[in-house]
Each structure stands twice: as C-alpha cells, then as structure tokens.
Tab-separated table of C-alpha atoms in Angstrom:
chain	number	residue	atom	x	y	z
A	299	MET	CA	15.369	3.638	18.731
A	300	VAL	CA	18.259	4.821	21.041
A	301	ARG	CA	15.520	4.710	23.970
A	302	THR	CA	14.804	1.380	22.931
A	303	LYS	CA	18.789	-0.003	22.421
A	304	VAL	CA	20.008	1.542	25.790
A	305	LEU	CA	16.932	0.102	27.634
A	306	GLN	CA	17.864	-2.964	26.373
A	307	ALA	CA	21.627	-2.541	27.130
A	308	LEU	CA	21.050	-1.827	30.623
A	309	TYR	CA	18.265	-4.257	31.294
A	310	ALA	CA	21.452	-6.505	29.673
A	311	TYR	CA	23.827	-5.160	32.063
A	312	TYR	CA	21.559	-4.822	35.626
A	313	GLN	CA	20.537	-9.191	35.079
A	314	ASP	CA	25.036	-9.870	34.329
A	315	GLN	CA	26.656	-8.907	37.722
A	316	GLU	CA	29.861	-9.857	35.260
A	317	LYS	CA	29.440	-6.610	33.184
A	318	THR	CA	31.328	-4.114	33.655
A	319	PRO	CA	30.395	-0.490	32.090
A	320	LEU	CA	32.824	-0.951	29.487
A	321	THR	CA	31.452	-3.467	28.240
A	322	ALA	CA	27.672	-2.047	28.302
A	323	ARG	CA	28.998	0.966	26.410
A	324	LYS	CA	30.401	-1.855	23.863
A	325	GLU	CA	27.404	-3.617	23.622
A	326	LEU	CA	25.211	-0.543	23.281
A	327	ARG	CA	27.458	0.452	20.051
A	328	ASN	CA	27.633	-3.442	19.267
A	329	SER	CA	23.295	-3.421	19.073
A	330	TYR	CA	23.184	-0.378	16.699
A	331	ALA	CA	24.549	-2.436	14.020
A	332	ASP	CA	23.101	-5.588	14.998
A	333	THR	CA	19.336	-3.336	13.815
A	334	TYR	CA	20.912	-2.270	11.054
A	335	ALA	CA	21.885	-5.955	9.706
A	336	LEU	CA	17.903	-6.722	10.826
A	337	TYR	CA	16.566	-4.023	8.656
A	338	CYS	CA	18.492	-4.899	5.568
A	339	MET	CA	17.528	-8.523	6.264
A	340	LEU	CA	14.025	-7.007	6.017
A	341	LEU	CA	14.373	-5.331	3.242
A	342	ASP	CA	15.549	-8.277	0.856
A	343	PHE	CA	12.803	-10.460	2.611
A	344	PRO	CA	10.223	-9.769	-0.798
A	345	ASN	CA	13.353	-11.421	-3.183
A	346	GLU	CA	13.978	-14.365	-1.148
A	347	LEU	CA	9.838	-14.426	-1.794
A	348	VAL	CA	10.216	-13.805	-5.423
A	349	ARG	CA	12.885	-16.783	-5.523
A	350	HIS	CA	10.100	-18.859	-3.606
A	351	ALA	CA	7.577	-18.348	-5.921
A	352	ALA	CA	9.007	-19.227	-9.174
A	353	SER	CA	10.552	-21.960	-7.382
A	354	LEU	CA	7.031	-22.803	-7.069
A	355	GLN	CA	6.133	-21.945	-10.636
A	356	ASP	CA	9.296	-24.635	-12.390
A	357	ASP	CA	7.510	-27.098	-9.829
A	358	ALA	CA	3.914	-26.940	-11.334
A	359	ILE	CA	5.229	-26.335	-15.077
A	360	ALA	CA	7.631	-28.999	-14.891
A	361	ARG	CA	4.588	-31.440	-13.345
A	362	ALA	CA	2.358	-29.927	-15.851
A	363	ARG	CA	4.278	-31.157	-18.666
A	364	ILE	CA	4.399	-35.184	-16.441
A	365	THR	CA	0.650	-34.945	-16.659
A	366	HIS	CA	0.608	-33.803	-19.781
A	367	THR	CA	-2.145	-30.806	-17.974
A	368	THR	CA	-2.452	-27.020	-18.981
A	369	TYR	CA	-0.607	-24.501	-16.731
A	370	THR	CA	-0.993	-21.104	-16.993
A	371	ALA	CA	2.105	-19.342	-15.235
A	372	ASN	CA	1.389	-15.816	-13.470
A	373	HIS	CA	4.838	-13.633	-13.092
A	374	ARG	CA	2.898	-11.048	-11.708
A	375	PHE	CA	4.496	-11.240	-8.171
A	376	ILE	CA	7.791	-12.300	-9.059
A	377	ASP	CA	7.748	-9.221	-11.527
A	378	ASN	CA	6.629	-7.044	-8.970
A	379	GLN	CA	8.526	-3.623	-10.190
A	380	LEU	CA	9.487	-2.298	-6.273
A	381	ILE	CA	10.538	-5.929	-5.209
A	382	ASP	CA	12.915	-5.172	-8.451
A	383	GLN	CA	13.855	-2.191	-7.205
A	384	LEU	CA	15.343	-3.011	-3.715
A	385	PHE	CA	17.440	-6.428	-5.480
A	386	THR	CA	18.762	-4.386	-7.779
A	387	ASN	CA	19.453	-1.305	-4.848
A	388	ARG	CA	23.265	-0.965	-4.241
A	389	ARG	CA	23.564	-0.633	-0.844
A	390	LEU	CA	21.485	-2.926	0.324
A	391	ARG	CA	22.986	-5.573	-1.860
A	392	HIS	CA	26.430	-4.210	-0.285
A	393	GLU	CA	25.535	-3.888	3.195
A	394	LEU	CA	23.936	-7.891	2.661
A	395	GLU	CA	27.304	-9.388	1.424
A	396	GLU	CA	29.391	-7.179	3.484
A	397	GLN	CA	27.895	-8.685	6.845
A	398	HIS	CA	27.201	-12.152	4.902
A	399	LEU	CA	23.511	-11.987	5.720
A	400	GLY	CA	21.183	-14.351	4.086
A	401	TRP	CA	18.106	-16.427	4.726
A	402	ASP	CA	19.478	-19.785	3.955
A	403	THR	CA	18.621	-20.772	8.103
A	404	GLY	CA	15.363	-18.897	7.806
A	405	HIS	CA	14.338	-20.657	4.366
A	406	SER	CA	10.963	-21.918	7.119
A	407	ALA	CA	9.481	-18.840	7.437
A	408	VAL	CA	9.809	-17.242	3.384
A	409	SER	CA	8.065	-20.421	2.688
A	410	ALA	CA	5.537	-20.597	5.529
A	411	ILE	CA	5.072	-16.598	5.121
A	412	TYR	CA	4.901	-16.733	1.685
A	413	LYS	CA	2.083	-19.877	2.000
A	414	GLN	CA	-0.213	-17.290	4.307
A	415	PHE	CA	0.629	-14.349	1.620
A	416	SER	CA	-0.562	-15.928	-1.542
A	417	GLU	CA	-3.960	-17.069	0.344
A	418	SER	CA	-4.707	-14.099	1.437
A	419	ASP	CA	-7.509	-12.482	-0.576
A	420	VAL	CA	-5.394	-9.336	-1.438
A	421	PHE	CA	-2.970	-11.031	-2.930
A	422	LYS	CA	-5.617	-12.991	-4.811
A	423	GLU	CA	-6.592	-9.975	-5.862
A	424	TYR	CA	-3.708	-8.627	-6.698
A	425	MET	CA	-2.365	-11.196	-8.880
A	426	ALA	CA	-6.189	-11.161	-10.592
A	427	LEU	CA	-6.333	-7.939	-12.022
A	428	GLU	CA	-5.941	-7.395	-15.290
A	429	HIS	CA	-3.454	-4.903	-15.848
A	430	THR	CA	-1.140	-3.408	-12.931
A	431	THR	CA	0.674	-0.231	-11.892
A	432	TYR	CA	3.764	0.898	-10.241
A	433	GLU	CA	1.441	1.900	-7.172
A	434	ASP	CA	0.007	-1.178	-7.548
A	435	ASP	CA	3.765	-3.087	-6.907
A	436	LYS	CA	4.000	-0.700	-4.230
A	437	ARG	CA	0.293	-1.086	-2.449
A	438	ILE	CA	1.023	-4.765	-1.967
A	439	ILE	CA	4.405	-4.904	-0.826
A	440	ARG	CA	3.621	-2.688	1.995
A	441	LYS	CA	1.003	-4.870	2.971
A	442	LEU	CA	3.054	-7.130	3.310
A	443	TYR	CA	5.399	-5.320	5.804
A	444	ALA	CA	2.269	-3.666	7.535
A	445	ASP	CA	-0.092	-7.105	7.850
A	446	PHE	CA	1.239	-9.913	7.792
A	447	LEU	CA	5.481	-9.422	9.063
A	448	PRO	CA	4.822	-7.372	12.595
A	449	SER	CA	4.410	-10.328	14.877
A	450	ASN	CA	4.502	-13.376	12.429
A	451	GLU	CA	5.023	-16.612	14.380
A	452	ALA	CA	7.317	-17.834	11.999
A	453	LEU	CA	8.911	-14.849	11.519
A	454	GLU	CA	9.993	-14.187	14.735
A	455	SER	CA	11.211	-18.197	15.263
A	456	ALA	CA	13.195	-17.836	12.254
A	457	LEU	CA	14.981	-14.429	13.455
A	458	GLU	CA	15.226	-16.555	16.546
A	459	GLU	CA	17.566	-18.989	15.199
A	460	MET	CA	19.375	-16.743	12.941
A	461	GLU	CA	20.738	-14.733	15.854
A	462	LEU	CA	22.467	-17.444	16.808
A	463	THR	CA	24.058	-18.361	13.458
A	464	LEU	CA	24.546	-14.743	12.645
A	465	ASP	CA	25.841	-13.899	15.860
A	466	ARG	CA	23.164	-10.856	16.333
A	467	GLN	CA	21.164	-10.044	19.192
A	468	ASN	CA	17.475	-8.385	20.158
A	469	TRP	CA	16.359	-8.816	16.007
A	470	VAL	CA	12.731	-10.608	17.439
A	471	THR	CA	12.513	-8.265	19.963
A	472	ASP	CA	12.968	-5.420	17.430
A	473	LEU	CA	11.138	-6.964	14.764
A	474	ASN	CA	8.000	-4.148	14.909
A	475	VAL	CA	10.371	-0.956	14.740
A	476	VAL	CA	12.558	-1.797	12.225
A	477	LEU	CA	9.357	-3.233	10.457
A	478	SER	CA	8.333	0.641	11.016
A	479	TYR	CA	11.394	2.038	8.860
A	480	VAL	CA	11.108	-0.785	6.094
A	481	ILE	CA	7.980	0.992	5.581
A	482	LYS	CA	9.636	4.276	5.429
A	483	THR	CA	11.544	3.048	3.495
A	484	ILE	CA	9.881	1.877	0.407
A	485	LYS	CA	7.441	4.672	0.825
A	486	ARG	CA	10.378	6.686	-0.813
A	487	PHE	CA	10.795	4.361	-3.440
A	488	ASN	CA	8.988	5.429	-7.287
A	489	GLU	CA	8.941	4.250	-10.531
A	490	GLU	CA	11.854	6.369	-11.447
A	491	THR	CA	13.891	5.281	-8.172
A	492	THR	CA	17.157	4.126	-9.482
A	493	PRO	CA	19.846	1.508	-7.988
A	494	ASP	CA	21.581	4.225	-5.877
A	495	GLU	CA	18.172	5.583	-4.164
A	496	PRO	CA	20.090	5.928	-0.328
A	497	LEU	CA	18.315	3.474	2.348
A	498	LEU	CA	17.069	5.136	5.830
A	499	GLU	CA	20.267	5.709	8.279
A	500	MET	CA	19.261	4.171	12.031
A	501	PHE	CA	19.882	7.007	13.208
A	502	ASP	CA	20.331	10.959	12.033
A	503	ASN	CA	23.537	11.692	13.193
A	504	GLU	CA	26.504	11.075	15.456
A	505	ASP	CA	25.171	13.753	18.340
A	506	GLU	CA	22.120	10.763	18.538
A	507	LEU	CA	24.355	8.529	19.306
A	508	ASN	CA	26.461	10.163	21.864
A	509	PHE	CA	23.189	10.659	23.481
A	510	GLY	CA	22.765	7.262	23.758
A	511	GLN	CA	25.943	6.728	25.341
A	512	GLU	CA	25.665	9.620	27.900
A	513	LEU	CA	22.189	8.475	28.912
A	514	LEU	CA	23.695	4.813	29.404
A	515	ARG	CA	26.310	6.276	31.029
A	516	TYR	CA	24.383	8.435	33.804
A	517	ALA	CA	21.583	5.168	34.447
A	518	ILE	CA	24.783	3.526	35.651
A	519	GLU	CA	27.008	6.127	37.269
A	520	ARG	CA	23.862	7.310	38.946
A	521	LYS	CA	21.550	4.225	39.575
A	522	ASP	CA	21.395	4.490	43.506
A	523	GLU	CA	20.281	8.112	43.214
A	524	TYR	CA	17.504	6.685	40.818
A	525	GLU	CA	17.239	4.088	42.347
A	526	THR	CA	16.376	5.803	46.455
A	527	LEU	CA	14.586	8.405	44.131
A	528	ILE	CA	12.057	5.428	43.371
A	529	ASN	CA	11.348	3.825	46.627
A	530	ALA	CA	11.006	7.060	48.186
A	531	HIS	CA	7.756	7.766	45.852
A	532	LEU	CA	6.441	4.146	45.752
A	533	LYS	CA	2.941	4.515	47.143
A	534	ASN	CA	1.444	1.367	48.299
A	535	TRP	CA	3.889	-0.363	46.188
A	536	ASP	CA	6.052	-2.569	47.619
A	537	ALA	CA	9.966	-1.789	46.566
A	538	ASP	CA	10.923	-5.889	45.850
A	539	ARG	CA	7.734	-6.536	43.733
A	540	ILE	CA	8.103	-3.940	40.671
A	541	ALA	CA	8.975	-5.551	37.659
A	542	PHE	CA	12.200	-5.731	37.085
A	543	MET	CA	11.667	-4.296	33.687
A	544	ASP	CA	10.016	-1.217	35.091
A	545	ARG	CA	12.396	-0.673	37.576
A	546	VAL	CA	14.816	-0.330	34.111
A	547	ILE	CA	12.661	1.878	32.588
A	548	LEU	CA	12.151	4.413	35.768
A	549	LEU	CA	16.038	4.689	36.026
A	550	THR	CA	16.646	5.652	32.414
A	551	ALA	CA	13.484	7.861	32.262
A	552	LEU	CA	15.236	9.606	35.384
A	553	ALA	CA	18.503	8.992	33.634
A	554	GLU	CA	17.183	11.521	30.401
A	555	ILE	CA	14.998	13.945	32.601
A	556	LEU	CA	17.622	14.594	35.263
A	557	ASN	CA	20.674	15.084	32.563
A	558	PHE	CA	19.878	16.057	29.431
A	559	GLN	CA	18.241	20.421	29.886
A	560	SER	CA	17.218	20.772	26.011
A	561	ILE	CA	15.142	17.414	26.390
A	562	ALA	CA	11.309	18.438	27.930
A	563	ILE	CA	10.048	16.557	30.505
A	564	GLU	CA	6.730	15.780	28.708
A	565	VAL	CA	8.744	14.504	25.986
A	566	SER	CA	11.287	11.962	28.153
A	567	ILE	CA	7.617	10.462	29.855
A	568	ASN	CA	5.819	10.022	27.462
A	569	GLU	CA	9.174	8.293	25.164
A	570	TYR	CA	9.353	5.870	28.476
A	571	LEU	CA	5.897	5.351	28.512
A	572	GLU	CA	5.500	4.424	25.157
A	573	LEU	CA	8.373	2.223	25.961
A	574	ALA	CA	6.645	0.439	28.681
A	575	LYS	CA	3.552	-0.046	26.459
A	576	GLU	CA	5.915	-1.965	24.382
A	577	TYR	CA	8.424	-3.698	26.425
A	578	SER	CA	6.278	-3.850	29.771
A	579	GLY	CA	3.014	-5.547	32.121
A	580	ASP	CA	-0.068	-4.302	30.254
A	581	LYS	CA	-0.494	-1.610	33.178
A	582	SER	CA	3.228	-0.830	33.259
A	583	HIS	CA	2.889	2.284	32.010
A	584	LEU	CA	0.221	3.612	34.652
A	585	PHE	CA	2.383	2.181	37.180
A	586	ILE	CA	5.743	4.179	35.686
A	587	ASN	CA	3.797	7.599	34.443
A	588	GLY	CA	2.807	7.387	38.630
A	589	VAL	CA	6.230	7.849	39.792
A	590	LEU	CA	7.239	9.999	37.995
A	591	ASP	CA	5.094	12.413	37.701
A	592	GLU	CA	5.162	12.378	41.451
A	593	ILE	CA	9.289	12.566	41.416
A	594	VAL	CA	9.317	15.284	39.038
A	595	LYS	CA	6.538	17.241	41.226
A	596	ASP	CA	8.349	16.947	44.396
A	597	LEU	CA	12.047	17.817	43.250
A	598	LYS	CA	10.519	20.593	41.343
A	599	ARG	CA	9.147	22.052	44.920
A	600	GLN	CA	12.257	21.530	46.242
A	601	ASN	CA	13.965	23.413	43.507
A	602	LYS	CA	15.596	20.714	42.512
A	603	LEU	CA	14.497	20.098	38.807
A	604	PHE	CA	14.420	23.599	36.600
A	605	LYS	CA	13.388	22.010	33.390
C-alpha cells in the first residue's frame, strides 16, 4: 500500500509543475488518511445495505396492509450477526463520527448494489436456509466484498461523487486494494467478537511510513539521474513514446532499488511489476521488467550495485 501511495503522489507531482517537494510530502501523508477513511466507509457499507433492506420491508408491509394481502418478512439479512458486530464496533463508529463520514451522497450505490446482491443466487440461497449459523452470516458478507463490490460501476460512481463531497482522493483508484483489507478484517471476526475488536491499521508501523517519505524524496531529488539510466537502456524504444505512468513506475522502482539496501532487488522489481499490472497498460509490466533487468545487470557489471 505504501508504494501505491508514493506512486500516486509522484504521478501528481510530475504532472503539476507548480507542486513542490514539500507539497508532495504533505499530500502523501494526507493520502494515508484518505485511504483509511475509505477502509472505514467500506466496513460500514453492509450497515447501509441493512438500512435499505429494512426500509424496503417496511414499505412492503405497509402495502400489504393497504391491499389486504399477505406479506411474510424475512429478517435473515437484516439480523445478520456479522453486520451487527460491524455496526457496534467502537473503533469504526468513532472513526466515522470523528471524520464526518457517511453514505448520504452515495445512497444511489446502496440501492443499486442491494438490488444486484439480493437478486443473486448466493443471496437467495442464504435467505432460503432453514437455519443459519454465524458462519453463514459471515460467508454471505465475504461474498459481498469479494464478488460484488470490486470494480462495481455503481460503487465507483458513488465514490467519485463522495471524493468531492468529503474532500478525499483516490478512492476509486484504491478501491480493490482497500477491499482486500476489509476482507482481511472480517476474517478475524468470530462469534465471540466484541465491540472492542481492533480494526486493521493501514500501515504496520512508523518505519513503513518513513519508508514512503524517503522513497518519495529519492524519486524527486534524483529524478534526472534515474531518467538518464532509463533512457540509456531503452532498446528499440523511443523515450518520448513511453507511457507517463510507466516512466513514473520506473523512476520509483529505481529509487527503491538504488537506495534501500535491506530490500532485495527481486522483491522491489516484483512489487513494481504488480503496480504496473494494476495501474498501467496490459503489456507495461513486460516493458518495465525488461528495462529494470537491463539496468540492474549493467550496474552490477560496473560494480555500482552490490545487493
């Protein structure tokens, strides 16, 4: 996640000539808070679905009374035990209240996704179970996060609007990564989980945050040096035709490879190849892998790289 945030900060910095290194560092720090806000919003999303489902049931009951028809309410989803644990989680409620986060602006996504979810076979099977366990309740919510929310157009559209309303950044870009954090969180929940259950932290410790700041600094301060290295190893490629994101990924990867002795070269390269697959063109990871491989081999031949 740290590398992703640094890459986003550098992309914005290199695109805007008026930004300063200090501005980039501040924006990197702010981006950590924005990502954690998205994490909390997504954890709260099932609660919004429950509110919507309860409202629909109330409407159906009211219509049945008016038309003198029979309507049997199924409260299984509304009474989902895992959703109740999320709703009563003290850390989550504190973060939402402290940061004034809510789904008011994104209500259209709640409605659209509930319709998609409730019409799915997995939801219908869950609602039709004769008896449900805590694991059944947990399984259906994991399905929601794993199968219905990633790359969901309704959700992405709502997040774009909420970014503006709540003054946040990169919510749509970070969505699938943050969903993986949400899934990790609910995996830790069990039937005995209390409202004091801790949530995940976006970053393990201060060292990880410092790594991000240092990586950003090297990529900015030594940009010309890294540009020269990249251009010298572009076999059969025109430097002016390299995709902007590919160049930023290469610059960031070199900043890490050349300045962080404790991180193995293979680890660094693999991390940036994954970022290329996520944020750049279909074949960008192949191009980036080829350039980095040539640079590393050349620097080792010159005894300029000793990892």
